[in-house]
Amino acid sequence: MTNASTTKVTTPVIIEDRNAWRWGFTPQAEVWNGRLAMIGFSAAILVEVFSGQGFLHFWGIL
């Protein structure tokens, strides 16, 4: 009689890829929307820092 121990190997279940590009009101679309919004806010802040003007003044809107 041997004392061999067995281990059960399970594979992880991937429900949804959070980085997949999907259209519509999906969690993936909301993740991408947030990422693009962060890029836009960062661009607006950089324009204000380097130009010395507000974002709307820089584009001639105000």
JSON list of C-alpha atoms in Angstrom, two decimals:
[
{"chain": "A", "resi": 1, "resn": "MET", "atom": "CA", "xyz": [0.00, 0.00, 0.00]},
{"chain": "A", "resi": 2, "resn": "THR", "atom": "CA", "xyz": [1.40, 3.41, -0.96]},
{"chain": "A", "resi": 3, "resn": "ASN", "atom": "CA", "xyz": [0.65, 6.84, 0.43]},
{"chain": "A", "resi": 4, "resn": "ALA", "atom": "CA", "xyz": [0.49, 8.64, -2.91]},
{"chain": "A", "resi": 5, "resn": "SER", "atom": "CA", "xyz": [-1.35, 11.92, -2.68]},
{"chain": "A", "resi": 6, "resn": "THR", "atom": "CA", "xyz": [-3.29, 13.16, -5.64]},
{"chain": "A", "resi": 7, "resn": "THR", "atom": "CA", "xyz": [-3.84, 16.80, -6.43]},
{"chain": "A", "resi": 8, "resn": "LYS", "atom": "CA", "xyz": [-6.78, 18.02, -8.37]},
{"chain": "A", "resi": 9, "resn": "VAL", "atom": "CA", "xyz": [-5.81, 20.49, -11.06]},
{"chain": "A", "resi": 10, "resn": "THR", "atom": "CA", "xyz": [-8.49, 22.93, -12.15]},
{"chain": "A", "resi": 11, "resn": "THR", "atom": "CA", "xyz": [-8.27, 25.48, -14.88]},
{"chain": "A", "resi": 12, "resn": "PRO", "atom": "CA", "xyz": [-9.38, 29.04, -14.14]},
{"chain": "A", "resi": 13, "resn": "VAL", "atom": "CA", "xyz": [-12.68, 30.04, -15.64]},
{"chain": "A", "resi": 14, "resn": "ILE", "atom": "CA", "xyz": [-12.50, 33.28, -17.58]},
{"chain": "A", "resi": 15, "resn": "ILE", "atom": "CA", "xyz": [-15.94, 34.83, -17.62]},
{"chain": "A", "resi": 16, "resn": "GLU", "atom": "CA", "xyz": [-15.25, 37.92, -19.74]},
{"chain": "A", "resi": 17, "resn": "ASP", "atom": "CA", "xyz": [-12.16, 39.60, -21.08]},
{"chain": "A", "resi": 18, "resn": "ARG", "atom": "CA", "xyz": [-12.26, 43.09, -19.54]},
{"chain": "A", "resi": 19, "resn": "ASN", "atom": "CA", "xyz": [-9.99, 44.47, -22.29]},
{"chain": "A", "resi": 20, "resn": "ALA", "atom": "CA", "xyz": [-11.99, 43.20, -25.24]},
{"chain": "A", "resi": 21, "resn": "TRP", "atom": "CA", "xyz": [-13.43, 45.85, -27.54]},
{"chain": "A", "resi": 22, "resn": "ARG", "atom": "CA", "xyz": [-17.20, 45.48, -27.62]},
{"chain": "A", "resi": 23, "resn": "TRP", "atom": "CA", "xyz": [-19.99, 47.83, -28.68]},
{"chain": "A", "resi": 24, "resn": "GLY", "atom": "CA", "xyz": [-23.03, 48.65, -26.59]},
{"chain": "A", "resi": 25, "resn": "PHE", "atom": "CA", "xyz": [-23.59, 48.99, -22.88]},
{"chain": "A", "resi": 26, "resn": "THR", "atom": "CA", "xyz": [-21.16, 46.34, -21.70]},
{"chain": "A", "resi": 27, "resn": "PRO", "atom": "CA", "xyz": [-18.60, 46.39, -18.89]},
{"chain": "A", "resi": 28, "resn": "GLN", "atom": "CA", "xyz": [-15.85, 46.35, -21.52]},
{"chain": "A", "resi": 29, "resn": "ALA", "atom": "CA", "xyz": [-17.23, 49.49, -23.15]},
{"chain": "A", "resi": 30, "resn": "GLU", "atom": "CA", "xyz": [-17.31, 51.25, -19.79]},
{"chain": "A", "resi": 31, "resn": "VAL", "atom": "CA", "xyz": [-13.68, 50.31, -19.12]},
{"chain": "A", "resi": 32, "resn": "TRP", "atom": "CA", "xyz": [-12.63, 51.74, -22.50]},
{"chain": "A", "resi": 33, "resn": "ASN", "atom": "CA", "xyz": [-14.77, 54.84, -21.94]},
{"chain": "A", "resi": 34, "resn": "GLY", "atom": "CA", "xyz": [-12.98, 55.47, -18.65]},
{"chain": "A", "resi": 35, "resn": "ARG", "atom": "CA", "xyz": [-9.55, 54.99, -20.21]},
{"chain": "A", "resi": 36, "resn": "LEU", "atom": "CA", "xyz": [-10.28, 57.38, -23.06]},
{"chain": "A", "resi": 37, "resn": "ALA", "atom": "CA", "xyz": [-11.73, 59.93, -20.63]},
{"chain": "A", "resi": 38, "resn": "MET", "atom": "CA", "xyz": [-8.52, 59.79, -18.57]},
{"chain": "A", "resi": 39, "resn": "ILE", "atom": "CA", "xyz": [-6.48, 60.45, -21.72]},
{"chain": "A", "resi": 40, "resn": "GLY", "atom": "CA", "xyz": [-8.73, 63.41, -22.59]},
{"chain": "A", "resi": 41, "resn": "PHE", "atom": "CA", "xyz": [-8.48, 64.95, -19.13]},
{"chain": "A", "resi": 42, "resn": "SER", "atom": "CA", "xyz": [-4.72, 64.49, -19.15]},
{"chain": "A", "resi": 43, "resn": "ALA", "atom": "CA", "xyz": [-4.48, 66.19, -22.57]},
{"chain": "A", "resi": 44, "resn": "ALA", "atom": "CA", "xyz": [-6.58, 69.13, -21.33]},
{"chain": "A", "resi": 45, "resn": "ILE", "atom": "CA", "xyz": [-4.38, 69.54, -18.26]},
{"chain": "A", "resi": 46, "resn": "LEU", "atom": "CA", "xyz": [-1.20, 69.39, -20.36]},
{"chain": "A", "resi": 47, "resn": "VAL", "atom": "CA", "xyz": [-2.57, 72.04, -22.75]},
{"chain": "A", "resi": 48, "resn": "GLU", "atom": "CA", "xyz": [-3.30, 74.33, -19.81]},
{"chain": "A", "resi": 49, "resn": "VAL", "atom": "CA", "xyz": [0.09, 73.74, -18.19]},
{"chain": "A", "resi": 50, "resn": "PHE", "atom": "CA", "xyz": [2.19, 74.29, -21.32]},
{"chain": "A", "resi": 51, "resn": "SER", "atom": "CA", "xyz": [0.18, 77.09, -22.95]},
{"chain": "A", "resi": 52, "resn": "GLY", "atom": "CA", "xyz": [-0.63, 79.10, -19.84]},
{"chain": "A", "resi": 53, "resn": "GLN", "atom": "CA", "xyz": [-4.22, 79.46, -21.04]},
{"chain": "A", "resi": 54, "resn": "GLY", "atom": "CA", "xyz": [-7.39, 77.62, -20.25]},
{"chain": "A", "resi": 55, "resn": "PHE", "atom": "CA", "xyz": [-8.45, 74.81, -22.56]},
{"chain": "A", "resi": 56, "resn": "LEU", "atom": "CA", "xyz": [-11.32, 76.78, -24.09]},
{"chain": "A", "resi": 57, "resn": "HIS", "atom": "CA", "xyz": [-9.15, 79.90, -24.56]},
{"chain": "A", "resi": 58, "resn": "PHE", "atom": "CA", "xyz": [-6.48, 77.80, -26.24]},
{"chain": "A", "resi": 59, "resn": "TRP", "atom": "CA", "xyz": [-8.96, 76.63, -28.88]},
{"chain": "A", "resi": 60, "resn": "GLY", "atom": "CA", "xyz": [-10.45, 80.12, -29.27]},
{"chain": "A", "resi": 61, "resn": "ILE", "atom": "CA", "xyz": [-13.88, 79.20, -27.94]},
{"chain": "A", "resi": 62, "resn": "LEU", "atom": "CA", "xyz": [-13.88, 81.82, -25.16]}
]
